[in-house]
PDB file of C-alpha atoms and ligand atoms in Angstrom:
ATOM      1  CA  MET A   1      95.436  21.872 109.090  1.00  0.00           C
ATOM      2  CA  ASN A   2      93.055  23.231 106.499  1.00  0.00           C
ATOM      3  CA  ASN A   3      94.566  22.617 103.058  1.00  0.00           C
ATOM      4  CA  ASN A   4      92.148  24.802 101.131  1.00  0.00           C
ATOM      5  CA  THR A   5      93.601  27.781  99.279  1.00  0.00           C
ATOM      6  CA  PRO A   6      93.358  30.848 101.518  1.00  0.00           C
ATOM      7  CA  GLU A   7      90.758  33.386 100.485  1.00  0.00           C
ATOM      8  CA  VAL A   8      92.287  36.693  99.327  1.00  0.00           C
ATOM      9  CA  LEU A   9      91.934  39.457 101.913  1.00  0.00           C
ATOM     10  CA  ILE A  10      94.584  41.887 100.620  1.00  0.00           C
ATOM     11  CA  SER A  11      95.713  41.413  97.038  1.00  0.00           C
ATOM     12  CA  GLU A  12      99.317  41.363  95.877  1.00  0.00           C
ATOM     13  CA  GLU A  13      98.723  44.625  93.997  1.00  0.00           C
ATOM     14  CA  ALA A  14      97.238  46.361  97.050  1.00  0.00           C
ATOM     15  CA  ILE A  15     100.181  45.238  99.180  1.00  0.00           C
ATOM     16  CA  GLN A  16     102.766  46.452  96.671  1.00  0.00           C
ATOM     17  CA  THR A  17     101.028  49.835  96.324  1.00  0.00           C
ATOM     18  CA  ARG A  18     100.897  50.282 100.100  1.00  0.00           C
ATOM     19  CA  VAL A  19     104.499  49.161 100.637  1.00  0.00           C
ATOM     20  CA  LEU A  20     105.666  51.765  98.132  1.00  0.00           C
ATOM     21  CA  GLU A  21     103.622  54.459  99.914  1.00  0.00           C
ATOM     22  CA  LEU A  22     105.136  53.466 103.258  1.00  0.00           C
ATOM     23  CA  ALA A  23     108.636  53.482 101.771  1.00  0.00           C
ATOM     24  CA  GLU A  24     108.092  56.974 100.385  1.00  0.00           C
ATOM     25  CA  GLN A  25     106.812  58.183 103.747  1.00  0.00           C
ATOM     26  CA  ILE A  26     109.750  56.653 105.622  1.00  0.00           C
ATOM     27  CA  SER A  27     112.231  58.068 103.096  1.00  0.00           C
ATOM     28  CA  ALA A  28     110.720  61.523 103.606  1.00  0.00           C
ATOM     29  CA  ASP A  29     110.657  61.270 107.413  1.00  0.00           C
ATOM     30  CA  TYR A  30     114.317  60.373 107.852  1.00  0.00           C
ATOM     31  CA  ASP A  31     117.236  62.458 106.693  1.00  0.00           C
ATOM     32  CA  SER A  32     119.760  60.827 104.365  1.00  0.00           C
ATOM     33  CA  ALA A  33     122.383  61.499 107.027  1.00  0.00           C
ATOM     34  CA  ASP A  34     120.388  59.548 109.630  1.00  0.00           C
ATOM     35  CA  ASP A  35     121.853  56.200 110.492  1.00  0.00           C
ATOM     36  CA  LEU A  36     118.745  54.110 109.805  1.00  0.00           C
ATOM     37  CA  VAL A  37     118.749  50.480 110.909  1.00  0.00           C
ATOM     38  CA  MET A  38     115.794  48.363 109.871  1.00  0.00           C
ATOM     39  CA  VAL A  39     115.277  45.555 112.382  1.00  0.00           C
ATOM     40  CA  GLY A  40     113.208  42.746 110.922  1.00  0.00           C
ATOM     41  CA  VAL A  41     111.388  40.474 113.339  1.00  0.00           C
ATOM     42  CA  LEU A  42     111.808  36.869 112.242  1.00  0.00           C
ATOM     43  CA  LYS A  43     110.325  34.993 110.841  1.00  0.00           C
ATOM     44  CA  GLY A  44     107.181  36.727 109.661  1.00  0.00           C
ATOM     45  CA  SER A  45     108.643  40.072 108.545  1.00  0.00           C
ATOM     46  CA  PHE A  46     111.157  38.721 106.040  1.00  0.00           C
ATOM     47  CA  ILE A  47     109.161  39.478 102.894  1.00  0.00           C
ATOM     48  CA  PHE A  48     107.775  42.836 104.051  1.00  0.00           C
ATOM     49  CA  LEU A  49     111.247  43.906 105.168  1.00  0.00           C
ATOM     50  CA  ALA A  50     112.811  42.882 101.847  1.00  0.00           C
ATOM     51  CA  ASP A  51     110.238  44.779  99.783  1.00  0.00           C
ATOM     52  CA  LEU A  52     110.157  47.838 102.052  1.00  0.00           C
ATOM     53  CA  ALA A  53     113.946  48.119 102.308  1.00  0.00           C
ATOM     54  CA  ARG A  54     114.395  47.934  98.531  1.00  0.00           C
ATOM     55  CA  ARG A  55     111.918  50.753  97.966  1.00  0.00           C
ATOM     56  CA  LEU A  56     113.558  53.257 100.335  1.00  0.00           C
ATOM     57  CA  SER A  57     115.487  56.101  98.764  1.00  0.00           C
ATOM     58  CA  ILE A  58     117.656  56.720 101.847  1.00  0.00           C
ATOM     59  CA  PRO A  59     120.659  54.757 103.170  1.00  0.00           C
ATOM     60  CA  ARG A  60     119.754  51.885 105.525  1.00  0.00           C
ATOM     61  CA  THR A  61     121.257  48.821 107.069  1.00  0.00           C
ATOM     62  CA  ILE A  62     119.487  45.599 107.993  1.00  0.00           C
ATOM     63  CA  GLU A  63     119.415  43.624 111.229  1.00  0.00           C
ATOM     64  CA  PHE A  64     117.231  40.759 112.360  1.00  0.00           C
ATOM     65  CA  ILE A  65     115.830  39.774 115.698  1.00  0.00           C
ATOM     66  CA  ALA A  66     113.937  36.618 116.539  1.00  0.00           C
ATOM     67  CA  VAL A  67     111.249  36.196 119.150  1.00  0.00           C
ATOM     68  CA  SER A  68     108.586  33.649 119.737  1.00  0.00           C
ATOM     69  CA  SER A  69     105.274  33.861 121.494  1.00  0.00           C
ATOM     70  CA  TYR A  70     102.861  31.701 119.539  1.00  0.00           C
ATOM     71  CA  GLU A  71     104.789  28.453 119.370  1.00  0.00           C
ATOM     72  CA  ASN A  72     102.793  26.172 117.028  1.00  0.00           C
ATOM     73  CA  GLY A  73      99.280  27.212 117.860  1.00  0.00           C
ATOM     74  CA  SER A  74      97.157  30.200 117.005  1.00  0.00           C
ATOM     75  CA  VAL A  75      96.596  31.530 120.521  1.00  0.00           C
ATOM     76  CA  SER A  76      99.033  34.102 121.894  1.00  0.00           C
ATOM     77  CA  SER A  77     100.505  33.209 125.254  1.00  0.00           C
ATOM     78  CA  GLY A  78     101.362  36.866 125.887  1.00  0.00           C
ATOM     79  CA  ALA A  79     104.856  35.791 126.953  1.00  0.00           C
ATOM     80  CA  VAL A  80     107.550  36.933 124.543  1.00  0.00           C
ATOM     81  CA  ARG A  81     110.778  34.960 124.344  1.00  0.00           C
ATOM     82  CA  LEU A  82     113.958  36.377 122.785  1.00  0.00           C
ATOM     83  CA  LEU A  83     115.509  33.798 120.462  1.00  0.00           C
ATOM     84  CA  MET A  84     118.103  35.999 118.716  1.00  0.00           C
ATOM     85  CA  ASP A  85     119.263  39.576 119.317  1.00  0.00           C
ATOM     86  CA  VAL A  86     120.595  42.048 116.731  1.00  0.00           C
ATOM     87  CA  ARG A  87     124.163  41.328 115.653  1.00  0.00           C
ATOM     88  CA  GLY A  88     125.416  44.887 115.099  1.00  0.00           C
ATOM     89  CA  ASN A  89     125.770  47.801 117.485  1.00  0.00           C
ATOM     90  CA  ILE A  90     122.643  49.987 117.280  1.00  0.00           C
ATOM     91  CA  GLU A  91     123.622  52.526 119.951  1.00  0.00           C
ATOM     92  CA  GLY A  92     123.054  56.068 118.642  1.00  0.00           C
ATOM     93  CA  LYS A  93     121.294  54.831 115.495  1.00  0.00           C
ATOM     94  CA  HIS A  94     117.716  55.284 114.302  1.00  0.00           C
ATOM     95  CA  VAL A  95     115.928  51.969 114.699  1.00  0.00           C
ATOM     96  CA  LEU A  96     112.895  51.001 112.643  1.00  0.00           C
ATOM     97  CA  ILE A  97     111.358  47.760 113.910  1.00  0.00           C
ATOM     98  CA  VAL A  98     109.663  45.938 111.028  1.00  0.00           C
ATOM     99  CA  GLU A  99     106.854  43.512 111.889  1.00  0.00           C
ATOM    100  CA  ASP A 100     104.482  41.548 109.707  1.00  0.00           C
ATOM    101  CA  ILE A 101     101.564  41.676 112.147  1.00  0.00           C
ATOM    102  CA  VAL A 102     100.570  43.333 115.400  1.00  0.00           C
ATOM    103  CA  ASP A 103      97.935  41.238 117.128  1.00  0.00           C
ATOM    104  CA  THR A 104      97.773  41.590 120.915  1.00  0.00           C
ATOM    105  CA  GLY A 105     100.689  44.048 120.766  1.00  0.00           C
ATOM    106  CA  HIS A 106     102.774  42.176 123.361  1.00  0.00           C
ATOM    107  CA  THR A 107     105.591  41.368 120.932  1.00  0.00           C
ATOM    108  CA  LEU A 108     105.997  44.906 119.607  1.00  0.00           C
ATOM    109  CA  LYS A 109     105.804  46.433 123.072  1.00  0.00           C
ATOM    110  CA  TYR A 110     108.492  44.046 124.282  1.00  0.00           C
ATOM    111  CA  LEU A 111     110.663  44.785 121.250  1.00  0.00           C
ATOM    112  CA  ILE A 112     110.433  48.556 121.655  1.00  0.00           C
ATOM    113  CA  GLY A 113     111.660  48.169 125.252  1.00  0.00           C
ATOM    114  CA  MET A 114     114.391  45.776 124.123  1.00  0.00           C
ATOM    115  CA  MET A 115     115.608  48.141 121.412  1.00  0.00           C
ATOM    116  CA  LYS A 116     115.579  51.129 123.771  1.00  0.00           C
ATOM    117  CA  SER A 117     117.865  49.244 126.136  1.00  0.00           C
ATOM    118  CA  HIS A 118     120.518  49.400 123.365  1.00  0.00           C
ATOM    119  CA  ARG A 119     120.342  53.235 123.588  1.00  0.00           C
ATOM    120  CA  PRO A 120     119.498  54.042 119.960  1.00  0.00           C
ATOM    121  CA  ALA A 121     118.890  57.624 118.759  1.00  0.00           C
ATOM    122  CA  SER A 122     115.221  56.761 118.126  1.00  0.00           C
ATOM    123  CA  VAL A 123     112.863  53.806 117.834  1.00  0.00           C
ATOM    124  CA  ARG A 124     109.939  53.675 115.412  1.00  0.00           C
ATOM    125  CA  THR A 125     107.777  50.815 114.229  1.00  0.00           C
ATOM    126  CA  ALA A 126     106.399  49.547 110.935  1.00  0.00           C
ATOM    127  CA  ALA A 127     103.873  46.756 110.535  1.00  0.00           C
ATOM    128  CA  LEU A 128     102.130  45.460 107.455  1.00  0.00           C
ATOM    129  CA  VAL A 129      98.907  44.533 109.241  1.00  0.00           C
ATOM    130  CA  ARG A 130      97.345  45.166 112.629  1.00  0.00           C
ATOM    131  CA  LYS A 131      94.377  43.458 114.261  1.00  0.00           C
ATOM    132  CA  ALA A 132      92.971  46.480 116.058  1.00  0.00           C
ATOM    133  CA  GLU A 133      90.236  44.481 117.842  1.00  0.00           C
ATOM    134  CA  SER A 134      92.747  42.083 119.379  1.00  0.00           C
ATOM    135  CA  ALA A 135      94.914  44.713 121.066  1.00  0.00           C
ATOM    136  CA  GLU A 136      95.695  43.908 124.701  1.00  0.00           C
ATOM    137  CA  VAL A 137      98.381  46.541 125.172  1.00  0.00           C
ATOM    138  CA  ASP A 138      98.744  50.051 123.826  1.00  0.00           C
ATOM    139  CA  VAL A 139     101.549  50.242 121.294  1.00  0.00           C
ATOM    140  CA  ASP A 140     102.223  52.767 118.536  1.00  0.00           C
ATOM    141  CA  VAL A 141     102.680  51.678 114.936  1.00  0.00           C
ATOM    142  CA  ASP A 142     104.293  54.592 113.125  1.00  0.00           C
ATOM    143  CA  TYR A 143     104.039  53.063 109.649  1.00  0.00           C
ATOM    144  CA  LEU A 144     101.024  50.781 109.232  1.00  0.00           C
ATOM    145  CA  GLY A 145     100.014  48.966 106.061  1.00  0.00           C
ATOM    146  CA  PHE A 146      96.484  47.802 106.838  1.00  0.00           C
ATOM    147  CA  ASP A 147      94.079  47.380 109.735  1.00  0.00           C
ATOM    148  CA  ILE A 148      92.292  44.028 109.553  1.00  0.00           C
ATOM    149  CA  GLY A 149      89.600  42.209 111.529  1.00  0.00           C
ATOM    150  CA  ASP A 150      90.048  39.315 113.908  1.00  0.00           C
ATOM    151  CA  GLU A 151      90.823  36.695 111.255  1.00  0.00           C
ATOM    152  CA  TRP A 152      93.712  34.279 110.956  1.00  0.00           C
ATOM    153  CA  VAL A 153      95.784  35.555 108.082  1.00  0.00           C
ATOM    154  CA  VAL A 154      98.585  33.942 106.097  1.00  0.00           C
ATOM    155  CA  GLY A 155     100.861  34.929 103.242  1.00  0.00           C
ATOM    156  CA  TYR A 156     103.436  37.652 102.582  1.00  0.00           C
ATOM    157  CA  GLY A 157     105.502  36.249 105.467  1.00  0.00           C
ATOM    158  CA  LEU A 158     102.633  35.230 107.742  1.00  0.00           C
ATOM    159  CA  ASP A 159     102.113  31.555 108.457  1.00  0.00           C
ATOM    160  CA  TYR A 160      99.820  29.083 110.040  1.00  0.00           C
ATOM    161  CA  ALA A 161     101.898  26.197 111.430  1.00  0.00           C
ATOM    162  CA  GLU A 162     104.722  27.286 109.052  1.00  0.00           C
ATOM    163  CA  GLN A 163     102.513  26.972 105.963  1.00  0.00           C
ATOM    164  CA  ASN A 164     101.642  29.631 103.377  1.00  0.00           C
ATOM    165  CA  ARG A 165     104.371  32.172 104.246  1.00  0.00           C
ATOM    166  CA  THR A 166     105.343  32.699 100.614  1.00  0.00           C
ATOM    167  CA  LEU A 167     101.933  33.514  99.176  1.00  0.00           C
ATOM    168  CA  PRO A 168     102.198  36.897  97.388  1.00  0.00           C
ATOM    169  CA  TYR A 169      98.901  38.051  98.906  1.00  0.00           C
ATOM    170  CA  ILE A 170      97.384  38.023 102.395  1.00  0.00           C
ATOM    171  CA  GLY A 171      94.689  35.421 102.734  1.00  0.00           C
ATOM    172  CA  VAL A 172      92.327  34.171 105.384  1.00  0.00           C
ATOM    173  CA  ILE A 173      92.202  30.639 106.716  1.00  0.00           C
ATOM    174  CA  LYS A 174      90.299  28.899 109.470  1.00  0.00           C
ATOM    175  CA  PRO A 175      92.710  27.425 112.035  1.00  0.00           C
ATOM    176  CA  THR A 176      91.771  23.941 113.197  1.00  0.00           C
ATOM    177  CA  ASP A 177      93.037  24.241 116.792  1.00  0.00           C
ATOM    178  CA  THR A 178      90.685  26.968 118.044  1.00  0.00           C
TER     179      THR A 178
HETATM  180  C1  LIG B   1     103.799  36.783 115.118  1.00  0.00           C
HETATM  181  C2  LIG B   1     104.176  38.066 114.410  1.00  0.00           C
HETATM  182  C3  LIG B   1     104.522  38.991 115.542  1.00  0.00           C
HETATM  183  C4  LIG B   1     103.663  38.491 116.693  1.00  0.00           C
HETATM  184  C5  LIG B   1     102.536  39.442 116.907  1.00  0.00           C
HETATM  185  O1  LIG B   1     104.973  36.074 115.342  1.00  0.00           O
HETATM  186  O2  LIG B   1     105.232  37.892 113.527  1.00  0.00           O
HETATM  187  O3  LIG B   1     105.894  38.930 115.876  1.00  0.00           O
HETATM  188  O4  LIG B   1     103.181  37.205 116.322  1.00  0.00           O
HETATM  189  O5  LIG B   1     101.670  39.003 117.907  1.00  0.00           O
HETATM  190  P1  LIG B   1     101.296  39.835 119.208  1.00  0.00           P
HETATM  191  O6  LIG B   1     100.980  41.245 118.765  1.00  0.00           O
HETATM  192  O7  LIG B   1     100.077  39.120 119.739  1.00  0.00           O
HETATM  193  O8  LIG B   1     102.429  39.782 120.157  1.00  0.00           O
HETATM  194  P2  LIG B   1     105.017  34.495 115.646  1.00  0.00           P
HETATM  195  O9  LIG B   1     105.233  34.280 117.107  1.00  0.00           O
HETATM  196  O10 LIG B   1     103.823  33.845 115.009  1.00  0.00           O
HETATM  197  O11 LIG B   1     106.348  34.051 114.923  1.00  0.00           O
HETATM  198  P3  LIG B   1     106.774  34.061 113.381  1.00  0.00           P
HETATM  199  O12 LIG B   1     106.920  35.509 112.958  1.00  0.00           O
HETATM  200  O13 LIG B   1     108.069  33.343 113.389  1.00  0.00           O
HETATM  201  O14 LIG B   1     105.701  33.347 112.586  1.00  0.00           O
END
């Protein structure tokens, strides 16, 4: 593990500005009467979800789902494993899946299919960052914070081996197992 302080890629201020923009866009796109359920993907989305949800001006409820694909390394296996499903009934509701990062796209693609199997009224996706160059599957991100290069990023919910999730900014580190 590299213990150096991660180099700032996206500042705290830039993140907060973008999160507010996304919240305003989401608030405008949904009607106040829509039954909006934000589904945060643990663990990485917990900070983005908290900030985004608190900036919406429309009613919303919160659910969490947990999946794992990376285990403790930095290389995606491509196989997504469901660790925890939503607790509430989302049938007939408008689902917004909230992710911290879309890398290969396997996780989000799997989650969209999973959510659709619950027969919601609609399924959309939000992600703070996306590594466009790493995409292995085609998946739509309806509300995207930032496109980034093929770097290992930490902070604002993102980790490397469980470290650095609570940094207020997104930083770059060099993983030691690649
Ligand atoms: C990360 C991230 C996404 C997924 C994206 O989760 O939170 O869920 O990888 O990768 P993909 O587009 O290649 O599928 P991770 O498995 O690291 O778990 P964590 O959120 O608990 O850190």
